[in-house]
Short mmCIF file of C-alpha atoms and ligand atoms in Angstrom, two decimals:
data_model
loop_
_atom_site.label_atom_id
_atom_site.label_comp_id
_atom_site.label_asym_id
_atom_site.label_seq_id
_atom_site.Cartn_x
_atom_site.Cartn_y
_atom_site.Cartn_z
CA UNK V 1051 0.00 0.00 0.00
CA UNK V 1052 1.07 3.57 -0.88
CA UNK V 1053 1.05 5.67 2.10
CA UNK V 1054 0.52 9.76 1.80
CA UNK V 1055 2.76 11.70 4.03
CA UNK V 1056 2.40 15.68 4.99
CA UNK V 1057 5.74 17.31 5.80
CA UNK V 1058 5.37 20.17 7.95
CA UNK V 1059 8.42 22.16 9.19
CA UNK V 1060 8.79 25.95 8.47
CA UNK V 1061 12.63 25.21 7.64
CA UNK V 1062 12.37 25.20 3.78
CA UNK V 1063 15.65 23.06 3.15
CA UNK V 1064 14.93 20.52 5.69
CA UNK V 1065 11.05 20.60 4.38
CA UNK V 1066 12.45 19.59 0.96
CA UNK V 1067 14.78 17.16 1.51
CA UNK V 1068 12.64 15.31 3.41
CA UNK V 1069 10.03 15.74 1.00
CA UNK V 1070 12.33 14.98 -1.88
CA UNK V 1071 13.80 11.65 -0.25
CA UNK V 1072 10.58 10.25 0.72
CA UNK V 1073 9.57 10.92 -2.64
CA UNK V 1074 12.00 8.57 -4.13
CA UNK V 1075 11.43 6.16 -1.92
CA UNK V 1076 7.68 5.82 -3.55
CA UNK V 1077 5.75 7.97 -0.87
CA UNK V 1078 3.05 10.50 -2.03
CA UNK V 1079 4.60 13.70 -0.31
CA UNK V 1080 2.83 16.88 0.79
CA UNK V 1081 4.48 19.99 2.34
CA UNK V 1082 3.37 22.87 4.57
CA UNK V 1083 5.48 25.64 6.18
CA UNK V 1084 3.25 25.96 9.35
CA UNK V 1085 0.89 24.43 11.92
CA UNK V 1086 -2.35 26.52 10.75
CA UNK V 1087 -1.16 25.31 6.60
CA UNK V 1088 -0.46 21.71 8.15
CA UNK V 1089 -3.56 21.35 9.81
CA UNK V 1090 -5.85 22.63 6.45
CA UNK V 1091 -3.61 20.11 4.33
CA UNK V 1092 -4.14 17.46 6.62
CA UNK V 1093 -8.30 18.09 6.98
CA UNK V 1094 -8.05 18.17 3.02
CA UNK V 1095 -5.93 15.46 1.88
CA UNK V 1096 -5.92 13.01 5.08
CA UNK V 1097 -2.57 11.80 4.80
CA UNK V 1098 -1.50 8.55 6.84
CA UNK V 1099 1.54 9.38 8.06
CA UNK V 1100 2.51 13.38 9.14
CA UNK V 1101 6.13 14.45 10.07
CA UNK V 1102 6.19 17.82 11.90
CA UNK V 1103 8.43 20.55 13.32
CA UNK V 1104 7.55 21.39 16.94
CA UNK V 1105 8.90 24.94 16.65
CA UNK V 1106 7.33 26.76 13.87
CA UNK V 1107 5.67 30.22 14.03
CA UNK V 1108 1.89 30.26 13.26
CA UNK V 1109 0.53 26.60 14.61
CA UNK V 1110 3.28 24.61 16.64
CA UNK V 1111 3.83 20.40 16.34
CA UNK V 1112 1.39 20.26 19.68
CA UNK V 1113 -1.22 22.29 17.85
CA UNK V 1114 -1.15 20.08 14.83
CA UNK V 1115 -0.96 17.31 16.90
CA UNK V 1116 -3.78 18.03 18.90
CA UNK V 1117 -5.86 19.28 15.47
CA UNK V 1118 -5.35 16.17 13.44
CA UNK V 1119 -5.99 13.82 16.95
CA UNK V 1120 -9.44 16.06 16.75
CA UNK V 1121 -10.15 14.53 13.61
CA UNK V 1122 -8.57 11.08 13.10
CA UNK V 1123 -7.00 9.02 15.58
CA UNK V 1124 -5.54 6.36 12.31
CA UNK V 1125 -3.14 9.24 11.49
CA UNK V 1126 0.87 8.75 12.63
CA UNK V 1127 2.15 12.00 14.04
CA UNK V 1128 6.05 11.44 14.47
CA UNK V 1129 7.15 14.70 16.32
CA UNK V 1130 10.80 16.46 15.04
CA UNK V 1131 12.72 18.41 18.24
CA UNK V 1132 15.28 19.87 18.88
CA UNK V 1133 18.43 18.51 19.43
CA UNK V 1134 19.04 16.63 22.68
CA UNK V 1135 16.07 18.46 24.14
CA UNK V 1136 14.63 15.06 25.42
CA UNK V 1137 12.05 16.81 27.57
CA UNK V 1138 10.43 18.08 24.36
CA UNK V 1139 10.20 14.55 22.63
CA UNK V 1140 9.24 12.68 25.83
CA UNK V 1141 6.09 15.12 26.31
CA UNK V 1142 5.44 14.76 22.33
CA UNK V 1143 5.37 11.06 23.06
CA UNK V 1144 2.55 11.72 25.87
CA UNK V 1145 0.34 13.97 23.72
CA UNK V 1146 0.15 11.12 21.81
CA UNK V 1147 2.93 11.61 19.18
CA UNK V 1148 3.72 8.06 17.37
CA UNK V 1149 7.56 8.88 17.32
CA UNK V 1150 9.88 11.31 17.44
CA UNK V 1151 13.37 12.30 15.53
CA UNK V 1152 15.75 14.54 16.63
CA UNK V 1153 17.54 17.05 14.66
CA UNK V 1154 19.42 17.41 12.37
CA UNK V 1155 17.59 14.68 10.82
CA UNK V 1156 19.17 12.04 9.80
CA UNK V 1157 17.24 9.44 6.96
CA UNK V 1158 18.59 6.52 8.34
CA UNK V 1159 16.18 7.72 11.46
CA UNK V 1160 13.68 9.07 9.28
CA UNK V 1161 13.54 5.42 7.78
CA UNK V 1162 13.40 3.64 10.68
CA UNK V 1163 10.59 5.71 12.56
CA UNK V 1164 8.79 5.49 8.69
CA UNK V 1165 8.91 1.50 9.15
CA UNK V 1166 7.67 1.49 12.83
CA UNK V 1167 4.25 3.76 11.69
CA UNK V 1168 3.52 2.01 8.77
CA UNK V 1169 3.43 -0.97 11.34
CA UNK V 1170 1.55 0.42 13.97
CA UNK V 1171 -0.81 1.46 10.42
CA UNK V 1172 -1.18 -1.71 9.30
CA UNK V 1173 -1.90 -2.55 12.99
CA UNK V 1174 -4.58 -0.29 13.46
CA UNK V 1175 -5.78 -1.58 9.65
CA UNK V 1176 -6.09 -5.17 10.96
CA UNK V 1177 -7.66 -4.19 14.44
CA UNK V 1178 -10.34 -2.01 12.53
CA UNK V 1179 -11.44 -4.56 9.94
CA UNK V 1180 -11.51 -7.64 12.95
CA UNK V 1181 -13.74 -5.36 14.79
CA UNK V 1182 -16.18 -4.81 11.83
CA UNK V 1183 -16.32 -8.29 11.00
CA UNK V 1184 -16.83 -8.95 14.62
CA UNK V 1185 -19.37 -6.09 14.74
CA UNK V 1186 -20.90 -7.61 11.57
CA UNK V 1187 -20.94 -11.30 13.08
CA UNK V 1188 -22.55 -9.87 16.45
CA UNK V 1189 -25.16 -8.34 14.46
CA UNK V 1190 -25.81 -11.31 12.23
CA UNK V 1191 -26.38 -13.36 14.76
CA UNK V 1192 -28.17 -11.91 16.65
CA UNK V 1193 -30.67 -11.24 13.67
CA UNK V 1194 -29.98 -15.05 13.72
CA UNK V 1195 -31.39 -15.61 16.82
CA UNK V 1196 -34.36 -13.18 17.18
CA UNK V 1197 -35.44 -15.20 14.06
CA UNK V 1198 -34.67 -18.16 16.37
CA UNK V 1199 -36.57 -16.98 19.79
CA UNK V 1200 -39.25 -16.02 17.56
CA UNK V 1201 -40.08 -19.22 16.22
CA UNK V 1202 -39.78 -20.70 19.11
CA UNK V 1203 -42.37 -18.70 21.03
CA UNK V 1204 -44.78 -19.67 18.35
CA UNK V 1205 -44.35 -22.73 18.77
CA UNK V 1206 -43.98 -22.83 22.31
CA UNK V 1207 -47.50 -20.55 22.03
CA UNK V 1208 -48.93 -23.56 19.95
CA UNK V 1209 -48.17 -26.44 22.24
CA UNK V 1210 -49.33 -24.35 25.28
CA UNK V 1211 -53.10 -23.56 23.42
CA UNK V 1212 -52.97 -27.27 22.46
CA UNK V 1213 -52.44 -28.48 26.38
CA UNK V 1214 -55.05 -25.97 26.93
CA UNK V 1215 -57.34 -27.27 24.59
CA UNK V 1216 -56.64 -30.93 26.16
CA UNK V 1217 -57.34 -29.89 29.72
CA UNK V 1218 -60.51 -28.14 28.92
CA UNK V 1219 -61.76 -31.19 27.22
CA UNK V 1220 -60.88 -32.97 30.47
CA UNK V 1221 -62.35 -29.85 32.11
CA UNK V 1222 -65.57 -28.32 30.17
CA UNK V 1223 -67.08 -26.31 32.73
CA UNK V 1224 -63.54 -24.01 32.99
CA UNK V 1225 -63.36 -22.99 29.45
CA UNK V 1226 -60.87 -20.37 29.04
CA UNK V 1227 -60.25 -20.16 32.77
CA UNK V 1228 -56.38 -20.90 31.76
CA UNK V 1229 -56.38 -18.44 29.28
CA UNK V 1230 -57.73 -15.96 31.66
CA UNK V 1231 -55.32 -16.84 34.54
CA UNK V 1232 -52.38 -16.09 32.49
CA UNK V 1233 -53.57 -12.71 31.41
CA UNK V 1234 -53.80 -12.03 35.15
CA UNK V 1235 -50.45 -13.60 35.96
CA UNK V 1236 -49.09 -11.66 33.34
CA UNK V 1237 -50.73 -8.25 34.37
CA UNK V 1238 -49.73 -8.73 38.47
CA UNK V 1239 -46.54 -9.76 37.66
CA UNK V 1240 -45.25 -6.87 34.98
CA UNK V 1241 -46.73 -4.44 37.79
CA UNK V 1242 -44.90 -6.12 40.58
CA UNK V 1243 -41.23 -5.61 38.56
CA UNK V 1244 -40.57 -8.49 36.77
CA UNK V 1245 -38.52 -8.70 33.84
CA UNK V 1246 -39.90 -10.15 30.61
CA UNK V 1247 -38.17 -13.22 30.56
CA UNK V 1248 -39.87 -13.70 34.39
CA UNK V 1249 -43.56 -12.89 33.10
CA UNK V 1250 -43.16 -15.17 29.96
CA UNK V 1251 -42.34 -18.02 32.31
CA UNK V 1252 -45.01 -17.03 34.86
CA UNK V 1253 -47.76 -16.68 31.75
CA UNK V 1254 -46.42 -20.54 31.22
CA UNK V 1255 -47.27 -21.58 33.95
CA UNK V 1256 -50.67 -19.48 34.85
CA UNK V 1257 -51.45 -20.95 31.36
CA UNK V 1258 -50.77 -24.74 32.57
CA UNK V 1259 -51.28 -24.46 36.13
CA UNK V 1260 -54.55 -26.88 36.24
CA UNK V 1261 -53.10 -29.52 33.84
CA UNK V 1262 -53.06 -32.26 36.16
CA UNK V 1263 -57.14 -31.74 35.78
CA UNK V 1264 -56.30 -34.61 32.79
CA UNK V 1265 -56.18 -37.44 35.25
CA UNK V 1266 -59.14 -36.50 37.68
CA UNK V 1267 -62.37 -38.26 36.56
CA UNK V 1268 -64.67 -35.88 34.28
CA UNK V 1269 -66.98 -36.87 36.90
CA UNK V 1270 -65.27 -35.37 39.43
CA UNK V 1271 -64.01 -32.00 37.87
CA UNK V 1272 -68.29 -31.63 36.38
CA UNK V 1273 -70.10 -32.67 39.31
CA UNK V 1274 -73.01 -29.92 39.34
CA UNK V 1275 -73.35 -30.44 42.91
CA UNK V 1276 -70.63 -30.33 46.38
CA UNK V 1277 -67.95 -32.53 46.23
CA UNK V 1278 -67.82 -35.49 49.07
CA UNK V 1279 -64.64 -35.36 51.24
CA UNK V 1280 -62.85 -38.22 48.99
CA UNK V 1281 -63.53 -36.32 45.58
CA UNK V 1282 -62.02 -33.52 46.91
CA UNK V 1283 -58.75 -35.23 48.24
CA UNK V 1284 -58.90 -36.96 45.11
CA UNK V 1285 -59.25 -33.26 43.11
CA UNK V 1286 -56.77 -31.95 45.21
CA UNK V 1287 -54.26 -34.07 43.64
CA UNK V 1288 -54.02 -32.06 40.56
CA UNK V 1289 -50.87 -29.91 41.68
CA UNK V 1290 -49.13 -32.77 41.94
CA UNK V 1291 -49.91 -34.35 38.78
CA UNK V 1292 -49.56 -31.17 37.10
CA UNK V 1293 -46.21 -30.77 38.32
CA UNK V 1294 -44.86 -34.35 37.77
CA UNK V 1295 -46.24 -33.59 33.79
CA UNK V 1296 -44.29 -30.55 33.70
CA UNK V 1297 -40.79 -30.85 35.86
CA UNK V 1298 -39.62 -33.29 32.88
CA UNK V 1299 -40.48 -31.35 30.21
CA UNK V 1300 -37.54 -28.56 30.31
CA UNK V 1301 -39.45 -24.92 31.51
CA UNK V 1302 -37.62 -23.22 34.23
CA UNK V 1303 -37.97 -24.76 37.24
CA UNK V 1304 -40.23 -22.04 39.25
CA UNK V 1305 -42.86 -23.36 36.29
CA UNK V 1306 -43.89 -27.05 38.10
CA UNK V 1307 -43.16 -24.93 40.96
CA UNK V 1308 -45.84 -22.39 40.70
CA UNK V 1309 -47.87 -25.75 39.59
CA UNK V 1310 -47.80 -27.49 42.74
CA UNK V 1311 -48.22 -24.46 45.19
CA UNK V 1312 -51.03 -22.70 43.48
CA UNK V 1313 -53.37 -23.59 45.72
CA UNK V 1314 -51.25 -23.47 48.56
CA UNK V 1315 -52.12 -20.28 51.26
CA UNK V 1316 -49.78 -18.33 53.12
CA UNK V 1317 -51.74 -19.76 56.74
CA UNK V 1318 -51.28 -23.23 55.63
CA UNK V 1319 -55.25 -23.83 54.89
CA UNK V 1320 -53.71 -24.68 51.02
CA UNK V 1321 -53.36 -28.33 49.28
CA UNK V 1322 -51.66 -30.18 48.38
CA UNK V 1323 -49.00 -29.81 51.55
CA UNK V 1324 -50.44 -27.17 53.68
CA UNK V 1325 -47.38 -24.91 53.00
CA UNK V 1326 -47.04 -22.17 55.11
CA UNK V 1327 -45.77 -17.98 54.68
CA UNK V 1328 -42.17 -18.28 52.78
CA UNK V 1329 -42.14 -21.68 51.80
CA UNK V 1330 -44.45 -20.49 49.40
CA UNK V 1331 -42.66 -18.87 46.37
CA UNK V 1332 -43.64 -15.31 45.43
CA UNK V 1333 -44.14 -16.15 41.83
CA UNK V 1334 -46.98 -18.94 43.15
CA UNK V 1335 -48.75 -16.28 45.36
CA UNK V 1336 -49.65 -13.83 42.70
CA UNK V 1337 -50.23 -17.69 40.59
CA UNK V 1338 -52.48 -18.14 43.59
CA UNK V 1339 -54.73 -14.66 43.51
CA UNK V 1340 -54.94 -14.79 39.99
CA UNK V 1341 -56.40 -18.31 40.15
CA UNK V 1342 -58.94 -17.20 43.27
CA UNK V 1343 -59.75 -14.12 40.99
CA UNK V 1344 -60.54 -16.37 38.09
CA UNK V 1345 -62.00 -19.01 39.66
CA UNK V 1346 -64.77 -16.47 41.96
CA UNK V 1347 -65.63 -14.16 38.79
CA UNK V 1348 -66.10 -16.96 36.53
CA UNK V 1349 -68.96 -19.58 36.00
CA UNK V 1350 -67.90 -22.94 37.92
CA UNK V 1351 -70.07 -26.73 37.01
CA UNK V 1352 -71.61 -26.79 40.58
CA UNK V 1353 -72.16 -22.39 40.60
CA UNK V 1354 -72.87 -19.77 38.32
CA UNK V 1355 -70.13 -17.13 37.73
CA UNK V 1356 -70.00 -14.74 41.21
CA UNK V 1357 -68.51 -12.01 39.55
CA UNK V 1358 -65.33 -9.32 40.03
CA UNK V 1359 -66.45 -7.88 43.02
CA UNK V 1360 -67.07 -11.12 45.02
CA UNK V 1361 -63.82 -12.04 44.10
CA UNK V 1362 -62.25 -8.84 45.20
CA UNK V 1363 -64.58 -9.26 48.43
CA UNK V 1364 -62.17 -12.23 48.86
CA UNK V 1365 -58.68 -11.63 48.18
CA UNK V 1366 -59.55 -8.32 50.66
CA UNK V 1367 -60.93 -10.54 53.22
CA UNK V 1368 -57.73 -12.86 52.79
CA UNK V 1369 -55.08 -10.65 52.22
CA UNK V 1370 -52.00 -11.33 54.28
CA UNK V 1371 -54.11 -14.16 55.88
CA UNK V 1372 -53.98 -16.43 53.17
CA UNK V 1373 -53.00 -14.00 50.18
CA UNK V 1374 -49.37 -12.28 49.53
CA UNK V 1375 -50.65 -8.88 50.76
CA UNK V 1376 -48.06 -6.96 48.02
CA UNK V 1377 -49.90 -9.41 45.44
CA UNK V 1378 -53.36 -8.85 46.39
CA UNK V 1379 -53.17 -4.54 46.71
CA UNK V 1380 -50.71 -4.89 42.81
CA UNK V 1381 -54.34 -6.65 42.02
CA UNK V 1382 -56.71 -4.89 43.26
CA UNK V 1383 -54.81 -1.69 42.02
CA UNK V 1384 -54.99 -3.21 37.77
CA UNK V 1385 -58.78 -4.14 38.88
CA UNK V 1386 -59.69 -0.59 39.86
CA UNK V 1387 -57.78 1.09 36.35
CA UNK V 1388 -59.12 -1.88 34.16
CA UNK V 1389 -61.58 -3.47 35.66
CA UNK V 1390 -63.19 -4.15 31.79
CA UNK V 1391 -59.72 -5.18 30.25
CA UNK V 1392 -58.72 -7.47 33.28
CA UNK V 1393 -60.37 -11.00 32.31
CA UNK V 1394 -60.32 -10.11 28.69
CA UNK V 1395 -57.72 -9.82 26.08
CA UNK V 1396 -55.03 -12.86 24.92
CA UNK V 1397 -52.42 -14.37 25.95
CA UNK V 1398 -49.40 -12.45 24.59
CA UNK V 1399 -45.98 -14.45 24.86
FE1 LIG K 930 -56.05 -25.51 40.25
#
């Protein structure tokens, strides 16, 4: 590669030898007498590699310097000084001067401190294009794997409306009460902080929570009437089968979590193992109120549908009793501002 190198150095005959010699050598040469000409050349014809007096009238080396670093950082500044003043050429070096070569200059020198910038050039070259193509590999693949998370929320979206579909076969009287639990899920938990990657997995598991309704006898889960005390411990299973379905299949592990306690209660009234205050996780408390919300406002096989405000009635009567108290106030907060929006919408993942 043919580098383009400005000369600047108000000292005519050292200006033109330089000049002259670098010229032989193959270099595109430019020339200016002073820092203020230096600069302008320099914003005009962006050389690569600049040689410059540090005494000159009109513009010294350290205002070029500090010019052309104002512009371009790629460009090689070596610094002339005086002779023997090493005080001059050590700060040049700390202004961020490639080199510097002391006068009278000698070409041997001039070669030598040439060589070294066309290195640290060619360095700077090779640095620049690796980060592009690491920029460009970054930004490929992450195009890559939007493409990727994308298609695997849809399908991830498909299997969970197909469980769904399965459990309300199992479960006909509780269509949509899934659906509707993982809007509320969702709704509590983006309120309460959560990050997205946190409500995604809580909607997953709002959306499957009851899906251990598959093995309880239809007769059981449709009985129009009360349930006797062994249907009930045999309904109160669910949790568990619900969670043994899901803890194989791969979802973060807070999913068959939020399975099993969702009908647990903070006073230890809850099924399946009358779990009490902390050993219930947060994520299955606000599971828990946005199952009790669901469940009250909704039509049931043995009730008709009590409606919002009953179901507020209880979450208020049970709140830090058997209810997270933060969970039920984050609910009854969404309730007041949409109480039409709450129970409808869809599930978004
Ligand atoms: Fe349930």
């Amino acid at each position: 590669m043919s580098y383009k190198i400005l000369v600047v150095d108000d000292d005519k005959e050292l200006r033109e030898s330089l000049a002259e010699n670098l010229e032989i050598k193959g270099y595109s040469v430019l020339t200016a007498k002073t820092g203020l000409e230096g600069k302008e050349l320099f914003l005009k014809e962006k050389p690569d590699i600049v040689f410059t007096d540090v005494m000159m009238p009109d513009g010294n080396g350290f205002y070029l310097l500090k010019e052309i670093h104002s512009v371009s950082k790629d460009a090689e500044v070596i610094m002339i000084t005086s002779y023997g003043d090493m005080d001059m050429a050590i700060e040049a070096i700390r202004v961020g001067a490639g080199d510097f070569i002391p006068k009278p200059v000698k070409m041997n020198v001039v070669d030598v401190a040439l060589k070294r910038a066309i290195e640290r050039l060619s360095l700077k070259q090779a640095i620049k294009s690796y980060t592009h193509n690491l920029e460009q590999m970054i930004q490929d693949r992450s195009v890559e794997l939007t493409e990727q998370i994308k298609k695997s929320n849809t399908f991830l979206k498909g299997i969970i409306s197909a469980l769904n579909i399965i459990i309300e076969k199992f479960d006909p009287f509780n269509t949509g009460h899934s659906k509707r639990v993982a809007i509320i899920t969702k709704a509590i938990s983006v309120k309460m902080g959560y990050p997205p990657s946190k409500v995604q997995t809580h909607q997953i598991a709002a959306a499957l929570h009851d899906i251990g309704k598959i093995f309880i006898p239809t007769n059981i889960l449709s009985k129009p009437s009360a349930l006797t005390k062994d249907e009930r411990l045999i309904l109160q299973r669910h949790p568990i089968i619900g969670y043994e379905i899901v803890k194989e299949v791969g979802f973060p592990s807070i999913v068959p979590k939020m399975i099993l306690q969702h009908h647990e209660r903070l006073d230890g009234s809850g099924y399946p193992k009358k779990l009490k205050g902390n050993q219930i996780a947060m994520e299955s408390r606000i599971l828990a109120v946005a199952d009790v919300i669901e469940a009250i406002s909704s039509k049931r096989s043995y009730r008709p549908a009590l409606g919002l405000t009953k179901a507020i009635e209880e979450i208020k009567k049970g709140r830090n009793i058997k209810y997270d108290k933060d969970v039920v106030d984050v609910c009854i907060e969404l309730i007041a501002k949409k109480r039409k929006d709450f129970l409808e919408g869809t599930i978004i993942f």
